[in-house]
């Protein structure tokens, strides 16, 4: 058994300020400029945009440092805000600016903010490559035309920037958000047959914005590509269109050659898509394939939709003292998360238990806290390095001073008790009732992990 790490008073500060941060969503502002000339291309995020003079200063200080042989990647303001710079392919510069925090904010919150902004910049660049292609971004000759073309990326960028869906964490974990259906083999066979009939090896079924089944080749895509394709599917589904034919580039697998993303709505909340070449046509696939493969599975799809945001099949029983959980499969880069519905077996508490939205926020904060302090990030580091990103790494002296890695971490706060469990294959992040015995948290986590992985094989 590895060491257990108990949180310190710093996390209390993070929790207090996180309540204020949820009231000020959209406090992160994103700026995109040309790397060489510093021409602003777009800004997204906070309703109150940065003045042009501030944008010019942020670009100027970065260019000055580069001229002196210094790479300026991050800084903090006196008020507690943070600025991150990142240049991609020596072509475009992305700057992320987070709002100033309260004085005395903990250093751990600063680490978490940096991790969040790093992932944001990398995701936004990948979004632009996915929609426009790398050549269009790197070899752009007409700045005004590039500005117009970049507007087609705004929906996907805003999806990541505004964090509209609290239960979808793939943009942060770099793991595909998954939905575990009651009849996985039936849906898996349908996806494979549908993709084969569409002359494609890449097929995916999305339920409630999460991957419910996919072909083997779909899972071989880079984790970030799967995360962004899922985000794109959610946007296309929200548009209300029954079907669409959308050109996409794969940021890592095919950044210069576009594929066709054919997406079809099976039921409200359930969509299927394939990545394919020139054939089949959208109308042909819709008329000849969708009904043939998916009409017999209408009841199975409805059973999936009836589970709602739980994302777990009825065969999985979650303990009544569990408020929220995030389970990551480190080998497959897949994740499942949920906030179980309140159980009548739960005791009444005073003060009342955190809301569903607050549980998602606490779960995300606990994940960031563990990953920036204690748990190793081999998968994230490998993915970032392969894609030309910065290696996040652990910055906590406690971890650097030992040859081994912590396997368990727990925190006790007024709102809940949090426990994280790391094994060679999984990472489990769990929020429990504040009345749960602290000494029992490890057992609760182990039982929860077994209750999910044993019946589902996740």
XYZ file of C-alpha atoms in Angstrom:
458
model
C 0.000 0.000 0.000
C 1.391 3.351 -1.013
C 1.433 6.460 1.124
C -1.710 8.401 1.814
C -1.584 12.154 1.466
C -3.848 14.327 3.555
C -4.663 17.782 2.226
C -3.679 20.934 4.043
C -5.283 24.256 4.822
C -4.516 25.559 1.324
C -7.368 23.530 -0.139
C -9.832 25.278 2.142
C -8.819 28.539 0.491
C -9.369 27.004 -2.943
C -12.865 25.865 -1.969
C -13.817 29.261 -0.576
C -12.709 31.088 -3.692
C -14.147 28.463 -6.014
C -17.620 29.476 -4.840
C -16.926 32.964 -6.110
C -15.384 31.672 -9.321
C -18.567 29.768 -10.209
C -20.466 33.018 -9.908
C -18.068 34.671 -12.359
C -17.892 32.084 -15.144
C -16.379 33.450 -18.308
C -13.631 35.196 -16.319
C -11.025 33.687 -18.655
C -10.331 35.651 -21.806
C -8.620 34.235 -24.863
C -6.708 36.338 -27.386
C -5.355 35.117 -30.731
C -2.740 37.099 -32.689
C -0.344 36.512 -35.538
C 2.987 35.459 -34.045
C 5.253 37.677 -36.128
C 3.298 40.907 -36.555
C 1.035 40.754 -33.499
C -2.150 41.484 -35.470
C -5.198 40.562 -33.314
C -7.342 37.897 -34.964
C -10.038 37.352 -32.351
C -10.861 37.512 -28.657
C -13.263 35.184 -26.845
C -14.374 34.797 -23.283
C -15.165 37.443 -20.681
C -17.889 39.889 -21.640
C -15.604 42.810 -20.862
C -12.862 42.546 -23.444
C -9.312 43.644 -22.838
C -8.433 47.071 -24.293
C -6.302 47.047 -27.423
C -3.468 48.692 -25.499
C -3.386 45.805 -22.999
C -3.390 43.243 -25.795
C -0.535 45.117 -27.445
C 1.418 45.172 -24.199
C 0.933 41.436 -23.644
C 2.221 40.759 -27.149
C 5.036 43.268 -26.807
C 6.467 41.860 -23.593
C 6.484 38.369 -25.109
C 8.233 39.611 -28.271
C 10.773 41.522 -26.171
C 11.595 38.417 -24.162
C 11.961 36.337 -27.325
C 14.337 38.930 -28.748
C 16.467 38.553 -25.622
C 16.517 34.772 -25.834
C 13.917 34.353 -23.079
C 10.722 32.345 -23.501
C 7.922 33.974 -21.516
C 5.240 31.362 -20.977
C 3.398 32.403 -17.813
C 3.143 35.125 -15.193
C 0.961 36.193 -12.306
C -0.380 39.677 -11.684
C -0.261 41.483 -8.350
C -4.015 40.996 -8.039
C -3.758 37.221 -8.365
C -4.616 36.875 -12.054
C -2.607 34.779 -14.476
C -1.464 35.174 -18.071
C -0.258 32.332 -20.309
C 1.388 32.722 -23.730
C 1.798 30.014 -26.325
C 3.058 30.221 -29.923
C 1.996 27.415 -32.268
C 3.944 26.485 -35.402
C 5.653 29.913 -35.335
C 2.427 31.200 -36.829
C -0.229 32.078 -34.259
C 0.012 33.192 -30.648
C -2.674 32.361 -28.110
C -2.857 34.292 -24.843
C -5.093 33.199 -21.972
C -5.863 35.762 -19.264
C -7.655 34.739 -16.082
C -9.368 37.258 -13.848
C -7.678 38.481 -10.686
C -8.474 36.472 -7.561
C -8.826 37.524 -3.976
C -5.671 38.438 -2.099
C -4.134 35.594 -0.181
C -5.233 32.905 -2.586
C -3.377 29.640 -2.102
C -0.472 28.612 -4.267
C -2.310 25.372 -5.050
C -5.093 27.325 -6.751
C -2.443 29.020 -8.884
C -1.069 25.612 -9.921
C -4.546 24.425 -10.808
C -5.278 27.571 -12.796
C -2.071 27.133 -14.755
C -2.907 23.518 -15.584
C -6.397 24.563 -16.700
C -5.068 27.366 -18.922
C -2.343 25.156 -20.417
C -4.885 22.571 -21.457
C -7.180 25.323 -22.740
C -4.548 26.804 -25.076
C -3.602 23.385 -26.447
C -7.262 22.492 -26.986
C -8.054 25.778 -28.718
C -5.172 25.351 -31.162
C -6.362 21.816 -31.889
C -9.888 23.169 -32.416
C -8.648 25.590 -35.046
C -6.653 22.859 -36.785
C -9.662 20.548 -36.700
C -11.956 23.091 -38.357
C -9.584 24.894 -40.770
C -6.586 22.624 -41.190
C -2.996 23.335 -40.264
C -1.987 24.687 -43.686
C -4.693 27.333 -43.545
C -3.365 28.556 -40.205
C 0.375 28.300 -40.834
C 0.494 29.576 -44.421
C -2.197 32.244 -44.282
C -1.349 35.140 -46.619
C -4.460 37.265 -46.110
C -5.029 38.249 -42.485
C -8.539 39.586 -43.081
C -9.595 36.352 -44.729
C -8.098 34.370 -41.856
C -10.122 36.469 -39.412
C -13.315 35.579 -41.280
C -12.419 31.895 -41.494
C -11.662 31.689 -37.775
C -15.272 32.620 -36.979
C -16.246 29.068 -37.896
C -14.179 27.900 -34.896
C -15.943 30.098 -32.336
C -18.663 27.577 -31.430
C -16.135 24.888 -30.599
C -13.815 27.321 -28.797
C -16.669 28.700 -26.698
C -17.734 25.153 -25.822
C -14.330 24.668 -24.172
C -13.834 28.187 -22.860
C -17.183 28.612 -21.149
C -17.298 25.097 -19.693
C -21.024 24.890 -20.403
C -21.426 21.216 -19.478
C -20.262 20.616 -15.889
C -20.301 16.831 -16.197
C -18.039 16.721 -19.254
C -14.411 16.826 -18.101
C -12.494 15.536 -21.127
C -11.073 18.954 -21.975
C -9.344 18.865 -18.585
C -8.508 15.176 -18.158
C -7.597 14.587 -21.850
C -9.658 11.397 -21.619
C -12.786 10.605 -23.596
C -15.971 11.134 -21.566
C -17.811 7.816 -21.771
C -21.348 6.552 -21.257
C -21.567 2.910 -20.124
C -24.749 1.482 -21.733
C -26.852 -1.397 -20.384
C -26.316 -3.485 -23.568
C -22.800 -2.600 -24.703
C -22.263 -5.598 -26.999
C -25.441 -4.897 -28.967
C -24.573 -1.240 -29.521
C -20.924 -2.058 -30.263
C -21.930 -4.489 -33.013
C -24.329 -1.925 -34.475
C -21.637 0.795 -34.592
C -19.155 -1.527 -36.270
C -21.676 -2.723 -38.855
C -22.897 0.804 -39.549
C -19.359 2.117 -40.034
C -18.441 -0.780 -42.318
C -21.529 -0.194 -44.449
C -20.513 3.480 -44.714
C -17.074 2.361 -45.965
C -15.399 3.681 -42.811
C -13.326 2.282 -39.980
C -14.147 5.201 -37.698
C -17.608 5.141 -36.123
C -18.964 6.402 -32.821
C -22.264 6.446 -30.917
C -22.731 9.418 -28.579
C -25.357 9.448 -25.818
C -25.895 12.579 -23.735
C -22.683 14.022 -25.232
C -20.541 11.052 -24.173
C -19.127 8.118 -26.124
C -21.320 5.043 -25.629
C -19.727 2.801 -28.275
C -17.056 3.197 -30.936
C -15.037 1.181 -33.414
C -11.528 0.031 -32.621
C -10.001 2.567 -35.010
C -11.953 5.388 -33.357
C -10.293 4.522 -30.054
C -6.909 4.596 -31.782
C -7.296 8.300 -32.492
C -5.296 10.609 -30.233
C -7.131 11.219 -26.921
C -7.371 14.952 -27.627
C -8.897 14.241 -31.037
C -11.579 12.050 -29.461
C -12.317 14.730 -26.861
C -12.677 17.462 -29.492
C -14.708 15.310 -31.877
C -17.086 14.592 -28.990
C -17.342 18.331 -28.306
C -18.061 18.959 -31.987
C -20.765 16.286 -31.918
C -22.414 18.011 -28.968
C -22.450 21.329 -30.827
C -23.882 19.761 -33.973
C -26.503 17.962 -31.903
C -27.492 21.208 -30.179
C -28.028 22.816 -33.595
C -31.169 20.722 -33.999
C -30.239 19.387 -37.443
C -31.206 15.763 -38.033
C -28.017 15.124 -40.000
C -24.960 16.966 -41.282
C -21.867 16.520 -43.405
C -18.989 18.387 -41.762
C -15.354 18.529 -42.958
C -12.799 17.951 -40.187
C -9.027 17.670 -39.923
C -7.443 15.453 -37.290
C -4.941 17.679 -35.393
C -2.487 14.827 -34.917
C -3.453 12.133 -37.411
C -4.349 14.252 -40.432
C -3.770 17.997 -39.876
C -3.571 18.852 -43.592
C -6.080 16.474 -45.237
C -9.769 16.792 -44.392
C -12.167 13.954 -43.660
C -15.950 14.028 -43.772
C -17.781 13.730 -40.469
C -21.251 12.343 -41.184
C -23.463 12.749 -38.143
C -27.054 11.525 -37.720
C -29.501 12.062 -34.899
C -31.070 8.753 -33.898
C -33.126 10.132 -31.012
C -32.903 13.446 -29.143
C -29.721 12.968 -27.113
C -28.400 10.034 -29.165
C -26.245 10.582 -32.267
C -24.077 8.380 -34.442
C -21.229 9.532 -36.661
C -18.574 8.185 -39.014
C -15.380 9.639 -40.439
C -15.236 8.816 -44.127
C -13.984 9.841 -47.558
C -15.935 11.054 -50.620
C -18.527 8.293 -50.291
C -21.229 7.689 -49.213
C -23.305 10.817 -49.729
C -25.158 12.242 -46.742
C -28.565 11.555 -48.278
C -27.545 8.085 -49.342
C -26.289 7.115 -45.901
C -29.317 8.629 -44.186
C -31.852 6.852 -46.387
C -30.126 3.493 -46.807
C -28.121 2.931 -43.643
C -29.513 4.761 -40.617
C -32.899 3.074 -40.540
C -31.449 -0.304 -41.511
C -29.019 -0.496 -38.613
C -30.590 1.637 -35.905
C -34.376 1.263 -36.135
C -34.228 -2.208 -34.510
C -32.289 -0.677 -31.608
C -34.739 2.108 -30.750
C -35.724 0.527 -27.433
C -32.065 -0.042 -26.471
C -31.286 3.597 -27.226
C -34.246 4.752 -25.158
C -33.025 2.646 -22.253
C -29.681 4.441 -22.511
C -31.297 7.866 -22.611
C -33.447 7.007 -19.602
C -30.281 6.724 -17.482
C -29.754 10.466 -17.937
C -26.506 11.944 -16.678
C -25.792 8.919 -14.478
C -23.753 7.377 -17.330
C -23.691 4.009 -15.535
C -25.808 0.908 -16.305
C -28.315 -0.450 -13.765
C -25.888 -3.302 -13.037
C -23.657 -0.777 -11.248
C -24.717 0.071 -7.709
C -23.265 3.247 -6.251
C -23.121 3.536 -2.479
C -25.584 6.088 -1.020
C -22.730 7.936 0.730
C -21.083 8.808 -2.627
C -21.880 12.324 -3.871
C -19.848 12.289 -7.114
C -17.164 10.267 -8.838
C -14.707 10.416 -11.710
C -13.134 7.140 -12.864
C -10.289 7.234 -15.397
C -8.909 4.222 -17.221
C -5.250 5.170 -17.615
C -4.576 2.580 -20.315
C -7.434 3.413 -22.691
C -7.658 7.159 -21.907
C -11.361 6.849 -21.178
C -13.279 8.320 -18.256
C -16.723 8.030 -16.732
C -18.134 10.491 -14.222
C -21.459 11.018 -12.519
C -23.292 12.671 -9.670
C -25.675 9.905 -8.502
C -29.250 10.856 -7.735
C -29.841 11.454 -4.013
C -30.888 8.297 -2.227
C -33.643 8.101 0.329
C -31.134 6.185 2.456
C -28.980 9.269 2.829
C -29.271 10.929 6.206
C -30.407 14.501 6.387
C -27.517 16.830 6.935
C -27.146 20.268 8.388
C -25.932 22.300 6.541
C -27.567 20.853 3.418
C -25.523 18.838 0.951
C -23.941 20.613 -2.024
C -26.050 20.941 -5.173
C -25.387 18.890 -8.291
C -23.594 21.835 -9.917
C -21.474 22.323 -6.808
C -20.588 18.617 -6.727
C -19.271 18.846 -10.285
C -17.253 21.908 -9.345
C -15.792 20.235 -6.252
C -14.961 17.100 -8.256
C -13.097 19.141 -10.865
C -11.198 21.065 -8.187
C -10.246 17.861 -6.395
C -8.970 16.336 -9.640
C -6.824 19.412 -10.340
C -5.565 19.435 -6.756
C -4.453 15.793 -6.917
C -2.917 15.999 -10.380
C -0.914 19.148 -9.669
C 0.386 17.939 -6.302
C 0.477 14.188 -5.844
C -0.516 11.971 -8.734
C 1.713 11.323 -11.701
C 0.606 12.517 -15.127
C 2.449 10.186 -17.493
C -0.446 10.065 -19.961
C -0.955 13.825 -20.047
C 2.780 14.440 -20.311
C 3.159 11.960 -23.160
C 0.208 13.406 -25.045
C 1.401 16.992 -24.577
C 4.954 16.150 -25.628
C 3.762 14.241 -28.690
C 1.621 17.194 -29.727
C 4.353 19.746 -29.090
C 3.000 20.913 -25.771
C 4.614 21.665 -22.446
C 5.147 18.826 -20.020
C 2.864 19.602 -17.053
C 4.664 17.498 -14.458
C 4.294 17.684 -10.705
C 5.584 20.783 -8.994
C 5.097 19.693 -5.401
C 8.299 19.276 -3.399
C 6.742 16.403 -1.469
C 6.459 14.294 -4.625
C 9.851 15.309 -5.988
C 11.539 14.200 -2.788
C 10.432 10.575 -3.035
C 11.186 7.833 -5.529
C 7.637 6.442 -5.282
C 4.265 7.958 -6.118
C 1.320 8.392 -3.738
C -1.495 5.929 -4.334
C -4.150 7.519 -2.149
C -5.095 11.048 -1.173
C -7.919 12.349 0.980
C -9.310 15.719 2.034
C -11.875 16.664 4.645
C -13.879 19.872 4.261
C -17.171 21.266 5.519
C -19.018 20.371 2.294
C -17.799 16.819 1.732
C -14.969 14.352 2.156
C -12.849 13.628 -0.914
C -10.753 10.576 -1.662
C -8.546 9.685 -4.640
C -7.261 6.217 -5.434
C -4.570 5.463 -8.017
C -3.779 1.988 -9.372
C -1.667 0.994 -12.379
C -4.819 0.927 -14.522
C -7.243 3.375 -12.910
C -7.593 6.681 -11.126
C -10.715 7.218 -9.036
C -11.702 10.611 -7.630
C -14.627 10.446 -5.225
C -16.695 12.842 -3.125
C -18.403 11.340 -0.078
C -20.918 12.627 2.437
C -19.382 14.756 5.202
C -20.808 12.223 7.674
C -18.830 9.343 6.136
C -16.145 8.117 8.564
C -12.742 9.317 7.442
C -11.135 5.981 8.212
C -13.664 4.295 5.871
C -12.927 6.438 2.802
C -10.366 4.003 1.425
C -12.838 1.140 1.693
C -15.600 3.229 0.091
C -13.326 4.049 -2.851
C -12.223 0.425 -3.281
C -15.833 -0.785 -3.249
C -16.856 1.908 -5.735
C -14.021 1.007 -8.097
C -14.934 -2.682 -7.949
C -18.672 -2.016 -8.380
C -17.987 -0.212 -11.681
C -15.144 -2.226 -13.203
C -16.385 -5.740 -12.338
C -19.728 -5.676 -14.223
C -18.608 -3.368 -17.030
C -14.956 -4.265 -17.613
C -14.160 -0.558 -17.762
